[in-house]
Short mmCIF file of C-alpha atoms and ligand atoms in Angstrom, two decimals:
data_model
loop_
_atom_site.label_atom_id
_atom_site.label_comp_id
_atom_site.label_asym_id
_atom_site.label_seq_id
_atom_site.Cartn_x
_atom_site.Cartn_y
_atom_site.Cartn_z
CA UNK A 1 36.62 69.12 -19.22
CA UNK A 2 37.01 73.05 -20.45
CA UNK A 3 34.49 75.19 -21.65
CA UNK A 4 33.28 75.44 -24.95
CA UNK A 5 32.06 78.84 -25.79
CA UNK A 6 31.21 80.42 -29.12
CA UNK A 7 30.07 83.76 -30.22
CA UNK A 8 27.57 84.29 -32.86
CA UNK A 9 26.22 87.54 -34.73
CA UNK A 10 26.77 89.23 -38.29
CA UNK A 11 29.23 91.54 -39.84
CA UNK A 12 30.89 94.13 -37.79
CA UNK A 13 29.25 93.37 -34.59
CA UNK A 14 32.23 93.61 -32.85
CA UNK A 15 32.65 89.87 -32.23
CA UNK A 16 36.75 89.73 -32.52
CA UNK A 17 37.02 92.65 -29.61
CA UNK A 18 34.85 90.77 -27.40
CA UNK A 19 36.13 87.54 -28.06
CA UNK A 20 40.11 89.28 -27.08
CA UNK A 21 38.71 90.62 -23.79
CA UNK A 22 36.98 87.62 -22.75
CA UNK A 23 40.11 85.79 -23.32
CA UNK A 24 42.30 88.20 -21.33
CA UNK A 25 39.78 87.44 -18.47
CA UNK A 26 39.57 83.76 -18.31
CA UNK A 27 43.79 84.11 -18.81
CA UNK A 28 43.72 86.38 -15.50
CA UNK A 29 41.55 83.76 -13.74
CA UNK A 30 44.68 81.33 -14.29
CA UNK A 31 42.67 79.35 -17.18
CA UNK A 32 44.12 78.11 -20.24
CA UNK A 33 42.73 79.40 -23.47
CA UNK A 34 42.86 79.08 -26.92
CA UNK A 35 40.87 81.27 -29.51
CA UNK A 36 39.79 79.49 -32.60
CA UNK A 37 37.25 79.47 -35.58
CA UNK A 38 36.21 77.16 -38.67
CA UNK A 39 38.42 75.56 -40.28
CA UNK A 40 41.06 76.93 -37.66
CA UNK A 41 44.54 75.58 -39.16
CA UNK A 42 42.84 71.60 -39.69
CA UNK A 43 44.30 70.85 -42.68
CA UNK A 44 41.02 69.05 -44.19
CA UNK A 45 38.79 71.79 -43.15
CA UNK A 46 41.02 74.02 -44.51
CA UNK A 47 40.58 72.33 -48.12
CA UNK A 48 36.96 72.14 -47.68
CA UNK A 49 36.69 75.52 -46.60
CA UNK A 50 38.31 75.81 -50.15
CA UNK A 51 35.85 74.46 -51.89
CA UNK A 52 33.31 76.81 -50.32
CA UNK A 53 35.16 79.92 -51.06
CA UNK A 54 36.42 79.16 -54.48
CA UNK A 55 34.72 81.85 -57.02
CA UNK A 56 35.03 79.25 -59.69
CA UNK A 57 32.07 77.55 -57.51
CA UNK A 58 29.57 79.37 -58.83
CA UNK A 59 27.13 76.55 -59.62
CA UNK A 60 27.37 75.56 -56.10
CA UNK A 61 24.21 74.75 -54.69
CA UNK A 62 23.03 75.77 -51.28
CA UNK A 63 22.81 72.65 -49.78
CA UNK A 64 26.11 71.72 -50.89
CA UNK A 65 27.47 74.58 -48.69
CA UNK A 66 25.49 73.64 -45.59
CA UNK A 67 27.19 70.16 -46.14
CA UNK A 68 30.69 71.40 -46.64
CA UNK A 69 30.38 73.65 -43.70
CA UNK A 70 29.00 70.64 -41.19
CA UNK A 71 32.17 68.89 -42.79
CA UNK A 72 34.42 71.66 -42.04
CA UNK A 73 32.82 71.88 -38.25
CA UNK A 74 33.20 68.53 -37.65
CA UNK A 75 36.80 67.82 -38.39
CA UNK A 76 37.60 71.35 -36.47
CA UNK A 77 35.77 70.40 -33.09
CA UNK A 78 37.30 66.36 -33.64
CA UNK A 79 40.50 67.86 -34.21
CA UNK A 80 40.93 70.85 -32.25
CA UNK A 81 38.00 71.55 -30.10
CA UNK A 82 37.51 68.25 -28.33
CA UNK A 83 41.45 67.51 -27.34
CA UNK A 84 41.31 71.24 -26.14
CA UNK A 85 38.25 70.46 -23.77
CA UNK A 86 40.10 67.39 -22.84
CA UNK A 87 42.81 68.87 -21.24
CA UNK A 88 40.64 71.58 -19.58
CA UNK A 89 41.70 74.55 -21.87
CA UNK A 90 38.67 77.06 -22.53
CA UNK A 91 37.79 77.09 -26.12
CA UNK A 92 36.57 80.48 -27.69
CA UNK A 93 35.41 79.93 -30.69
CA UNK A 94 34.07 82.62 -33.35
CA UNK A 95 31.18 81.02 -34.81
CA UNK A 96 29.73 77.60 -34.51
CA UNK A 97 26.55 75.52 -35.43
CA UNK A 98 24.46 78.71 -34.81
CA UNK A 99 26.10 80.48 -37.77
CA UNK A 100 24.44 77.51 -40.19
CA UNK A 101 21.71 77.70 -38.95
CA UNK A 102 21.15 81.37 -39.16
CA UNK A 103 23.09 81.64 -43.05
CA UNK A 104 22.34 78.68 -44.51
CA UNK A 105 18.69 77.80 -42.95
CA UNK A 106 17.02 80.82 -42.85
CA UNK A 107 19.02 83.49 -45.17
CA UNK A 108 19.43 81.02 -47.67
CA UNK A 109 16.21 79.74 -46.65
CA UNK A 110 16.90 75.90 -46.53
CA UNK A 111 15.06 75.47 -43.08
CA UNK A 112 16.62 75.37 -39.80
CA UNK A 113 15.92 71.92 -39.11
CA UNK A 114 17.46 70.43 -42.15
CA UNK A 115 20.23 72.47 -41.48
CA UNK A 116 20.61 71.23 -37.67
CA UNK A 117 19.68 67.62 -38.48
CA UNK A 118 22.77 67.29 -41.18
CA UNK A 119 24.69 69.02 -38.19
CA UNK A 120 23.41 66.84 -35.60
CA UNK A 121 24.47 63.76 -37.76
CA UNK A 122 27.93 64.60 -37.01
CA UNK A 123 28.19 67.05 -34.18
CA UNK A 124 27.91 65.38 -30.64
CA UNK A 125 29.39 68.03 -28.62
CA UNK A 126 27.39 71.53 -27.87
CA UNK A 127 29.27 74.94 -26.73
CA UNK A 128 28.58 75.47 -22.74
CA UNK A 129 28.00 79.02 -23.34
CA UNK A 130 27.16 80.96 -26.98
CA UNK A 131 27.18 84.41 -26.84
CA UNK A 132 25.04 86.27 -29.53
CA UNK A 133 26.12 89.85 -30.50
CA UNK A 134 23.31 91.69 -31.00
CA UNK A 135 23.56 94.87 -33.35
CA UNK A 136 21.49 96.14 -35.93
CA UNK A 137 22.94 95.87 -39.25
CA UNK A 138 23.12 99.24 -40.12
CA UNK A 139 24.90 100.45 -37.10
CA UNK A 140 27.37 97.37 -37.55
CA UNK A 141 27.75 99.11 -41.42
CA UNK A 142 27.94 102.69 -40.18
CA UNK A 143 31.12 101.02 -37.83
CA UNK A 144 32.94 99.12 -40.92
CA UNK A 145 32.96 102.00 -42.73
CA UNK A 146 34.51 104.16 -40.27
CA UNK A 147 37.17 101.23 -39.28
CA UNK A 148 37.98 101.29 -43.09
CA UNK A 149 37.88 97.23 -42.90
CA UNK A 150 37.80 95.96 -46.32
CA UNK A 151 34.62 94.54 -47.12
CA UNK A 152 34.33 90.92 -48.22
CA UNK A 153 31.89 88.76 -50.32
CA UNK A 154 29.16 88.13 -47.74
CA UNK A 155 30.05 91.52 -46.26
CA UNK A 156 28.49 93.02 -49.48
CA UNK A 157 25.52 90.77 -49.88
CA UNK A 158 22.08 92.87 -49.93
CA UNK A 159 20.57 94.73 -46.88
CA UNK A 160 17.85 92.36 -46.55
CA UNK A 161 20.59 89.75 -46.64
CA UNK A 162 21.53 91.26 -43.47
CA UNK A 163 18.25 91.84 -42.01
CA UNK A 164 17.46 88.29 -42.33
CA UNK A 165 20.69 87.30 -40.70
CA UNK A 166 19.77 89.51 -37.95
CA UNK A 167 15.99 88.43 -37.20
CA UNK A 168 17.62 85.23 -37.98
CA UNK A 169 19.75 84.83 -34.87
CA UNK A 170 16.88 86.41 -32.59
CA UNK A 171 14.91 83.57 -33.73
CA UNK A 172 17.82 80.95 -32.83
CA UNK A 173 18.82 82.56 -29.29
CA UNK A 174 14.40 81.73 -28.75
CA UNK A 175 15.39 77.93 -29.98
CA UNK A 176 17.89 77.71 -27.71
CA UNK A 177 17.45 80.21 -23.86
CA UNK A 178 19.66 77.52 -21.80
CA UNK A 179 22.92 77.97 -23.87
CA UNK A 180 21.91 81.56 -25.81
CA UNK A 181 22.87 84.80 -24.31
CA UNK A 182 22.06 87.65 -25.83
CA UNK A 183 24.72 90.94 -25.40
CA UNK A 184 23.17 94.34 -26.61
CA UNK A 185 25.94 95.11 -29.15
CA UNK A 186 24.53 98.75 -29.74
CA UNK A 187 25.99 99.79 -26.36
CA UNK A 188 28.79 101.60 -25.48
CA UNK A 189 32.05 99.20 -26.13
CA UNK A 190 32.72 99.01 -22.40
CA UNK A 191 29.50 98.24 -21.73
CA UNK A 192 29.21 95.51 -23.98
CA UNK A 193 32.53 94.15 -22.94
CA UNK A 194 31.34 94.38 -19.41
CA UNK A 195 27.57 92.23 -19.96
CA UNK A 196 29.72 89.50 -22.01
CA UNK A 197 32.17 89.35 -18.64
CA UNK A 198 29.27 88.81 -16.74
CA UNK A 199 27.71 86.26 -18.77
CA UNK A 200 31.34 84.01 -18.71
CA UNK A 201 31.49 85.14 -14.43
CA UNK A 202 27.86 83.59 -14.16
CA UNK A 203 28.79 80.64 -16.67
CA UNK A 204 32.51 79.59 -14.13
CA UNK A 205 30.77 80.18 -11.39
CA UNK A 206 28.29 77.22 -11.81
CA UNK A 207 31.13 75.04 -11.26
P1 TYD B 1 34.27 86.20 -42.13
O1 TYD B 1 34.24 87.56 -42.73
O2 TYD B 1 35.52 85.42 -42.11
O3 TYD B 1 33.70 86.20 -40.66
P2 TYD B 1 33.19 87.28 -39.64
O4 TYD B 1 31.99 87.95 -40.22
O5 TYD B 1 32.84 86.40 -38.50
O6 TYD B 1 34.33 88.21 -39.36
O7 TYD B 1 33.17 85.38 -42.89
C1 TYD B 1 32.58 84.30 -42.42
C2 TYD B 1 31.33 84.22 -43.24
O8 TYD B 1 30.94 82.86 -43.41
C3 TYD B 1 30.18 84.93 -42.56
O9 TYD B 1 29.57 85.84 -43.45
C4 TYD B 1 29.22 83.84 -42.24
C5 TYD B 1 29.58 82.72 -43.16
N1 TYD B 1 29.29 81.40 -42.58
C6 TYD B 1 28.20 80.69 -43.03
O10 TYD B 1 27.48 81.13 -43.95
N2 TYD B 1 27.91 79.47 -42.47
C7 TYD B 1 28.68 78.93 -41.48
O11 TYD B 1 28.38 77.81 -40.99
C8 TYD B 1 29.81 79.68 -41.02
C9 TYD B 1 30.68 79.14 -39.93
C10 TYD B 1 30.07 80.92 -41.59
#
């Protein structure tokens, strides 16, 4: 078996520039590696993804969401994930499970454990490793606006929006020390690559 690792944390925490460097690491180690996130090219997560993003949705409710998005998750780790592991790749995957948890249970305040116990219905496979990103969210907004990146629907939700997602996933990485590691995303880039290196080092090293 591979690893499984994901990376968690909100908007503009630098999550996709971590995720590049990690993978240029594990290639350099002489693993293979594929980078991947929900629905990630599966066909039928792709059309329930969809579903979720269709602005003539409006009148979807909450808990629809959370179900669509276990759907999507499922059929991406069945599909993609799992085979992956199976043939000893590393999979680096930008948001997972945690991401529910955090959005759906506690910013759009459905609970946490509803929101894991529909996941836990249908996920039976947990990442190795999750790496959280932590930033504030007004530093990650100071550093979208400078990038230019185009903002997108959740992007623009409210501050406290943001907040909660923040708190939210300090709350989580509590939940869950054994697999959680928290990088301080308010460093210096280099120094934020370097403590997420470390974490994967420590995490192959087990082995
Ligand atoms: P996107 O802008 O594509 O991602 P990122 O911020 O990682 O670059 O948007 C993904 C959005 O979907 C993000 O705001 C979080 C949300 N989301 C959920 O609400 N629940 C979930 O289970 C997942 C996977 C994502």
């Amino acid at each position: 078996m591979g690893y499984f690792i994901t990376f968690e944390g909100g908007e503009g925490t630098g999550k996709t520039t971590i995720i590049e460097q990690v993978k240029n690491y594990l290639l350099n180690l002489g693993y293979e590696v594929i980078v991947t996130r929900e629905p990630g090219g599966i066909e039928i997560s792709e059309q329930i993804r969809d579903i979720i993003l269709d602005v003539k949705n409006v009148k979807m409710d909450y808990r629809t969401e959370a179900l669509l998005y276990a759907a999507s998750r499922v059929q991406h780790l069945a599909e993609k994930v799992i085979p992956a592991l199976e043939q000893g790749k590393v999979v680096l995957c930008d948001r997972y499970l945690d991401s529910s948890l955090v959005y759906q249970g506690i910013a759009r305040g459905l609970g946490i454990d509803k929101v894991l116990n529909i996941n836990m219905f249908a996920l039976d496979h947990m990442p190795d490793l999750t790496l959280f990103i932590s930033a504030r969210p007004e530093i990650c907004f100071e550093r979208l606006k400078k990038s230019n990146r185009t903002m997108d629907r959740l992007d623009l939700e409210k501050k406290e929006f943001h907040e909660m997602v923040y708190d939210g996933y300090k709350q989580i990485s509590k939940m869950y020390p054994e697999r959680i590691t928290t990088i301080d995303g308010e460093q210096a880039v280099e120094k934020v690559i370097s403590d997420a290196l470390d974490a994967i080092k420590k995490l192959v090293d087990k082995r």
